[in-house]
CSV table of C-alpha atoms and ligand atoms in Angstrom, one decimal:
chain,number,residue,atom,x,y,z
A,18,MET,CA,-11.9,8.5,-17.0
A,19,ARG,CA,-9.6,8.7,-20.0
A,20,THR,CA,-6.4,8.0,-18.1
A,21,CYS,CA,-8.0,5.1,-16.3
A,22,VAL,CA,-9.0,3.5,-19.6
A,23,ALA,CA,-5.5,3.9,-20.8
A,24,ILE,CA,-4.1,2.2,-17.8
A,25,PHE,CA,-6.4,-0.7,-17.8
A,26,SER,CA,-6.0,-1.3,-21.5
A,27,LEU,CA,-2.3,-1.8,-21.1
A,28,VAL,CA,-1.3,-5.2,-22.4
A,29,ALA,CA,0.6,-7.1,-19.8
A,30,ALA,CA,2.5,-10.3,-20.4
A,31,SER,CA,0.9,-13.2,-18.7
A,32,GLY,CA,3.9,-14.5,-16.9
A,33,LEU,CA,4.4,-13.8,-13.5
A,34,VAL,CA,6.9,-13.6,-11.1
A,35,GLN,CA,7.0,-12.4,-7.6
A,36,ALA,CA,4.4,-11.0,-5.3
A,37,GLN,CA,5.0,-8.3,-2.8
A,38,SER,CA,2.5,-6.9,-0.2
A,39,PHE,CA,2.5,-3.4,1.1
A,40,ASN,CA,0.5,-2.6,4.3
A,41,LEU,CA,0.0,0.9,5.4
A,42,GLN,CA,0.2,0.2,9.1
A,43,ALA,CA,3.1,-2.3,8.9
A,44,ASP,CA,5.1,0.0,6.6
A,45,TRP,CA,4.6,3.1,8.7
A,46,SER,CA,7.5,5.4,9.4
A,47,ASP,CA,7.9,8.4,11.5
A,48,ALA,CA,11.4,8.9,10.1
A,49,ALA,CA,10.8,9.4,6.4
A,50,ASN,CA,8.2,10.8,4.1
A,51,PRO,CA,8.0,9.6,1.4
A,52,ASN,CA,8.7,6.2,2.9
A,53,GLY,CA,9.3,3.7,0.1
A,54,PRO,CA,6.3,3.8,-2.2
A,55,TRP,CA,4.2,5.6,0.5
A,56,SER,CA,3.9,9.3,1.0
A,57,PHE,CA,1.6,11.4,3.3
A,58,THR,CA,0.7,14.6,1.6
A,59,GLN,CA,-1.5,17.6,1.2
A,60,ASN,CA,-2.5,17.7,-2.4
A,61,GLY,CA,0.4,15.4,-3.3
A,62,VAL,CA,3.1,17.4,-1.5
A,63,PRO,CA,4.7,15.4,1.4
A,64,LEU,CA,4.2,16.9,4.8
A,65,PRO,CA,6.9,17.4,7.4
A,66,HIS,CA,7.1,15.6,10.7
A,67,VAL,CA,5.9,16.8,14.1
A,68,ASN,CA,6.9,15.1,17.4
A,69,ALA,CA,3.8,15.8,19.4
A,70,TRP,CA,0.7,16.7,17.5
A,71,GLN,CA,-1.6,18.9,19.6
A,72,GLN,CA,1.0,19.0,22.4
A,73,GLN,CA,-0.5,22.2,23.8
A,74,LEU,CA,-4.1,21.6,22.7
A,75,GLY,CA,-4.2,18.2,24.2
A,76,GLY,CA,-5.9,14.9,23.3
A,77,TRP,CA,-2.9,12.6,24.0
A,78,SER,CA,-1.3,11.7,27.3
A,79,GLN,CA,1.9,10.8,25.5
A,80,PRO,CA,3.5,12.7,22.6
A,81,GLN,CA,1.8,11.6,19.4
A,82,PRO,CA,4.1,11.8,16.3
A,83,ALA,CA,2.5,12.8,13.1
A,84,TRP,CA,3.0,14.1,9.6
A,85,ALA,CA,1.5,17.7,9.6
A,86,LEU,CA,2.5,21.3,9.0
A,87,SER,CA,2.4,22.1,12.7
A,88,GLN,CA,1.6,20.7,16.1
A,89,ASP,CA,-0.8,23.3,17.5
A,90,ALA,CA,-1.2,26.1,14.9
A,91,THR,CA,-4.2,26.7,12.6
A,92,ASN,CA,-2.4,24.9,9.8
A,93,ARG,CA,-2.1,21.6,11.7
A,94,LEU,CA,-4.6,19.9,9.3
A,95,PRO,CA,-4.4,17.6,7.4
A,96,MET,CA,-2.6,15.2,9.8
A,97,PHE,CA,-1.5,11.6,9.4
A,98,MET,CA,-0.5,9.4,12.3
A,99,ARG,CA,-0.1,5.9,13.5
A,100,SER,CA,-1.8,6.0,16.8
A,101,ASN,CA,0.3,5.6,19.9
A,102,GLY,CA,-2.8,4.6,21.8
A,103,SER,CA,-2.7,7.4,24.4
A,104,GLU,CA,-5.7,9.3,23.2
A,105,THR,CA,-7.7,10.9,26.1
A,106,PHE,CA,-10.9,11.5,24.1
A,107,ALA,CA,-13.6,9.0,22.9
A,108,HIS,CA,-12.4,7.4,19.7
A,109,ASP,CA,-12.9,4.2,17.6
A,110,TRP,CA,-9.5,3.0,16.8
A,111,ALA,CA,-6.7,1.0,18.4
A,112,ALA,CA,-3.0,1.7,19.0
A,113,GLY,CA,-1.2,1.0,15.8
A,114,ASN,CA,-4.0,2.1,13.5
A,115,VAL,CA,-3.3,4.7,10.8
A,116,VAL,CA,-5.5,7.7,11.4
A,117,VAL,CA,-5.9,10.8,9.2
A,118,HIS,CA,-7.6,14.0,10.2
A,119,SER,CA,-9.1,15.7,7.1
A,120,THR,CA,-8.5,19.3,6.6
A,121,ASP,CA,-11.0,22.2,7.1
A,122,GLY,CA,-11.1,25.9,7.1
A,123,PHE,CA,-10.5,26.2,10.8
A,124,ASN,CA,-7.3,24.4,11.4
A,125,GLY,CA,-6.2,23.7,7.8
A,126,GLN,CA,-5.9,27.3,6.8
A,127,GLY,CA,-4.2,27.5,3.4
A,128,ASP,CA,-3.6,23.8,3.4
A,129,GLY,CA,-4.6,21.1,0.9
A,130,THR,CA,-6.6,17.8,1.0
A,131,ALA,CA,-5.2,14.8,2.8
A,132,VAL,CA,-3.8,12.4,0.2
A,133,ILE,CA,-2.0,9.1,0.8
A,134,ASN,CA,0.1,8.3,-2.3
A,135,PHE,CA,1.4,4.9,-3.2
A,136,THR,CA,3.7,5.0,-6.3
A,137,LEU,CA,4.1,1.7,-8.1
A,138,PRO,CA,7.8,0.8,-7.8
A,139,PHE,CA,7.7,-1.5,-10.9
A,140,ASP,CA,5.3,-2.6,-13.6
A,141,ALA,CA,2.7,-4.5,-11.7
A,142,THR,CA,-0.6,-6.2,-11.4
A,143,PHE,CA,-2.1,-4.6,-8.3
A,144,ASN,CA,-4.8,-5.6,-5.8
A,145,ILE,CA,-6.1,-3.1,-3.3
A,146,HIS,CA,-7.6,-4.4,0.0
A,147,GLY,CA,-9.1,-2.8,3.1
A,148,GLY,CA,-11.5,-0.1,4.0
A,149,VAL,CA,-12.2,2.9,6.2
A,150,TRP,CA,-14.4,4.2,9.0
A,151,ILE,CA,-15.0,7.5,10.8
A,152,GLY,CA,-12.9,7.8,14.0
A,153,ARG,CA,-15.6,9.2,16.3
A,154,ASP,CA,-19.2,10.2,16.3
A,155,ILE,CA,-19.4,13.9,16.7
A,156,GLY,CA,-21.6,14.9,13.8
A,157,ARG,CA,-19.0,15.1,11.0
A,158,SER,CA,-18.3,13.3,7.7
A,159,VAL,CA,-15.2,12.5,5.6
A,160,ASP,CA,-15.1,11.4,2.0
A,161,TRP,CA,-12.6,8.9,0.5
A,162,ASN,CA,-11.7,8.6,-3.1
A,163,LEU,CA,-9.4,6.2,-4.8
A,164,VAL,CA,-7.5,8.0,-7.7
A,165,ILE,CA,-5.4,5.8,-9.9
A,166,GLY,CA,-3.2,7.4,-12.5
A,167,GLY,CA,-5.1,10.7,-12.0
A,168,SER,CA,-8.6,9.2,-12.5
A,169,THR,CA,-11.0,8.8,-9.7
A,170,VAL,CA,-12.2,5.2,-9.9
A,171,THR,CA,-14.2,4.8,-6.7
A,172,GLY,CA,-15.0,6.4,-3.4
A,173,GLY,CA,-17.6,7.1,-0.7
A,174,THR,CA,-18.3,8.8,2.6
A,175,VAL,CA,-18.1,7.8,6.2
A,176,SER,CA,-20.1,9.8,8.7
A,177,SER,CA,-20.9,10.1,12.4
A,178,GLY,CA,-23.7,7.6,13.1
A,179,ASP,CA,-23.3,5.5,10.0
A,180,PRO,CA,-23.1,1.7,10.4
A,181,TYR,CA,-19.3,1.6,9.9
A,182,SER,CA,-16.8,1.2,12.7
A,183,SER,CA,-13.6,-0.5,13.7
A,184,ALA,CA,-15.8,-3.7,14.0
A,185,ASN,CA,-17.4,-3.1,10.6
A,186,PRO,CA,-15.2,-1.0,8.3
A,187,LEU,CA,-16.6,0.3,5.0
A,188,PRO,CA,-14.8,-1.9,2.4
A,189,PHE,CA,-13.2,-0.1,-0.5
A,190,ALA,CA,-15.0,-2.6,-2.6
A,191,SER,CA,-18.3,-1.0,-1.5
A,192,GLY,CA,-17.4,2.3,-3.1
A,193,PHE,CA,-19.4,3.7,-6.0
A,194,GLY,CA,-17.0,2.1,-8.5
A,195,GLY,CA,-17.5,-1.4,-7.0
A,196,ALA,CA,-14.7,-3.9,-6.7
A,197,GLY,CA,-13.5,-3.7,-10.3
A,198,PRO,CA,-11.2,-0.7,-10.1
A,199,LEU,CA,-9.4,-2.3,-7.0
A,200,SER,CA,-7.3,-4.4,-9.3
A,201,GLY,CA,-5.5,-3.9,-12.6
A,202,VAL,CA,-2.2,-3.6,-14.3
A,203,ALA,CA,-0.2,-0.4,-14.3
A,204,PRO,CA,3.3,0.7,-15.2
A,205,ALA,CA,6.0,1.7,-12.7
A,206,GLY,CA,5.5,5.3,-11.5
A,207,THR,CA,1.7,5.1,-11.5
A,208,VAL,CA,0.3,6.7,-8.4
A,209,ILE,CA,-2.5,5.0,-6.5
A,210,ALA,CA,-3.9,7.9,-4.3
A,211,LEU,CA,-6.4,7.7,-1.4
A,212,THR,CA,-7.7,11.3,-1.1
A,213,LEU,CA,-9.5,12.1,2.1
A,214,PRO,CA,-11.4,15.4,1.9
A,215,THR,CA,-13.9,16.6,4.5
A,216,HIS,CA,-17.3,15.8,3.2
A,217,GLY,CA,-19.3,18.8,1.8
A,218,GLY,CA,-21.7,19.9,4.4
A,219,SER,CA,-19.7,18.5,7.3
A,220,PRO,CA,-19.3,21.2,10.0
A,221,ALA,CA,-15.6,20.4,10.2
A,222,GLY,CA,-13.0,17.8,9.3
A,223,ASP,CA,-12.6,14.7,11.4
A,224,PHE,CA,-10.5,11.6,12.0
A,225,ILE,CA,-10.8,8.8,9.4
A,226,VAL,CA,-9.2,5.4,10.1
A,227,ILE,CA,-7.5,3.6,7.2
A,228,ASP,CA,-6.9,-0.1,6.7
A,229,LEU,CA,-5.0,-0.4,3.4
A,230,THR,CA,-3.0,-3.1,1.8
A,231,ILE,CA,-1.7,-3.1,-1.8
A,232,ASP,CA,-0.5,-6.4,-3.2
A,233,LEU,CA,1.7,-6.2,-6.2
A,234,GLN,CA,2.9,-8.8,-8.6
A,235,HIS,CA,5.8,-8.0,-10.9
A,236,THR,CA,4.7,-8.1,-14.4
A,237,CYS,CA,6.0,-6.6,-17.6
A,238,ILE,CA,4.1,-4.4,-20.0
A,239,PRO,CA,5.3,-5.1,-23.5
A,240,ASP,CA,3.1,-2.2,-24.9
A,241,LEU,CA,6.1,0.1,-24.4
A,242,ASN,CA,4.8,2.8,-26.7
A,243,ARG,CA,1.5,2.7,-24.7
A,244,ASP,CA,-0.7,2.6,-27.8
A,245,GLY,CA,-2.9,-0.2,-26.5
A,246,VAL,CA,-1.3,-3.1,-28.5
A,247,ALA,CA,1.8,-5.1,-28.1
A,248,ASP,CA,3.4,-5.5,-31.5
A,249,GLN,CA,6.4,-4.7,-33.7
A,250,GLY,CA,5.9,-1.0,-33.0
A,251,ASP,CA,7.0,-1.7,-29.4
A,252,VAL,CA,10.1,-3.5,-30.6
A,253,ASP,CA,11.0,-0.6,-32.8
A,254,TYR,CA,10.3,1.8,-29.9
A,255,LEU,CA,12.7,-0.1,-27.6
A,256,ILE,CA,15.4,-0.4,-30.2
A,257,ASN,CA,15.2,3.3,-30.7
A,258,VAL,CA,15.4,4.0,-27.0
A,259,ILE,CA,18.3,1.7,-26.4
A,260,ALA,CA,20.1,3.4,-29.3
A,261,GLY,CA,19.7,6.7,-27.5
A,262,GLY,CA,16.5,7.9,-29.1
A,263,ALA,CA,13.5,9.7,-27.5
A,264,ASN,CA,11.5,7.9,-24.8
A,265,PRO,CA,8.2,9.9,-24.6
A,266,THR,CA,6.4,7.2,-22.7
A,267,GLY,CA,9.1,7.1,-20.1
A,268,ILE,CA,9.6,3.3,-20.0
A,269,ASP,CA,12.6,1.6,-18.4
A,270,PRO,CA,14.5,0.2,-21.4
A,271,ASP,CA,16.0,-2.5,-19.1
A,272,PHE,CA,13.0,-4.7,-19.9
A,273,ASN,CA,14.5,-7.9,-18.5
A,274,GLY,CA,15.7,-6.1,-15.3
A,275,ASP,CA,19.3,-7.3,-15.6
A,276,GLY,CA,20.8,-3.8,-15.1
A,277,VAL,CA,21.7,-3.1,-18.7
A,278,ALA,CA,19.7,-2.0,-21.7
A,279,ASP,CA,20.8,-4.1,-24.6
A,280,GLN,CA,20.0,-6.8,-27.1
A,281,GLY,CA,18.8,-9.1,-24.3
A,282,ASP,CA,15.9,-6.7,-23.6
A,283,ILE,CA,14.9,-6.6,-27.3
A,284,ASP,CA,14.9,-10.4,-27.3
A,285,GLY,CA,12.9,-10.5,-24.1
A,286,LEU,CA,10.3,-8.1,-25.5
A,287,ILE,CA,9.9,-10.1,-28.7
A,288,ASN,CA,9.3,-13.2,-26.7
A,289,ALA,CA,6.9,-11.4,-24.3
A,290,ILE,CA,4.9,-10.1,-27.3
A,291,ALA,CA,4.8,-13.7,-28.6
A,292,GLY,CA,3.2,-14.7,-25.3
A,293,ALA,CA,6.2,-15.8,-23.2
A,294,PRO,CA,6.4,-15.0,-19.5
A,295,CYS,CA,8.0,-11.8,-18.4
A,296,PRO,CA,11.8,-12.1,-18.7
B,328,CA,CA1,2.4,-0.8,-28.5
B,329,CA,CA1,18.4,-5.6,-19.8
């Protein structure tokens, strides 16, 4: 939990600015991966696109595009898709839902765990909404874990026969970590990851349906040297970075976001440390 503590202890300026909402379904792309802040990966590595997942093996009456290593081979898991609604088997999701098939040793040979990554595009206060359910009832189980900045903060399991469904998703807030970890402040570049491994003991992987929205509010994090306090040390840090010095915490020295790193950023930082809104 060390990284998690570090993230949540970041001191953010109180002022706030603009909000932006990112919805997994609405933002879906079959053209690009990563797609903006989203990426569909095995163990964090973005997967290539296929035009018709299980084209030969069947299951869809119309070609179902997906992100996966192959269409029909034994490395076709994990798989990420936005359903085209032409499934020919019993399932509990609607056209337009984002569905993941977790990997397993049968059809994910040599492959990694299904992971949806969302990388914060700016310093932000984040709020994570939504939930998951198993896509069909054939005796299998899939785990979900929310991993923020490398630390697992909450998670759970959906299983064939459990009470959760499209009509009653398992909310992320009902994970073992409760609702607390679903909001916080984190710097640009922090990865919010939803990992979807096949549950231990499940005979194989299965479809899990994801309803996920991440709301962001721009904020600024005056604790530029990431030592847990916003103070003169951060002003010194920024002055040094702007002067061409080392930047071990990897901050963007353009603190006020006007496109240049200069005295205006130092002034903005001093004001923010004193309690003013983000510049
Ligand atoms: Ca500091
Ligand atoms: Ca600036």
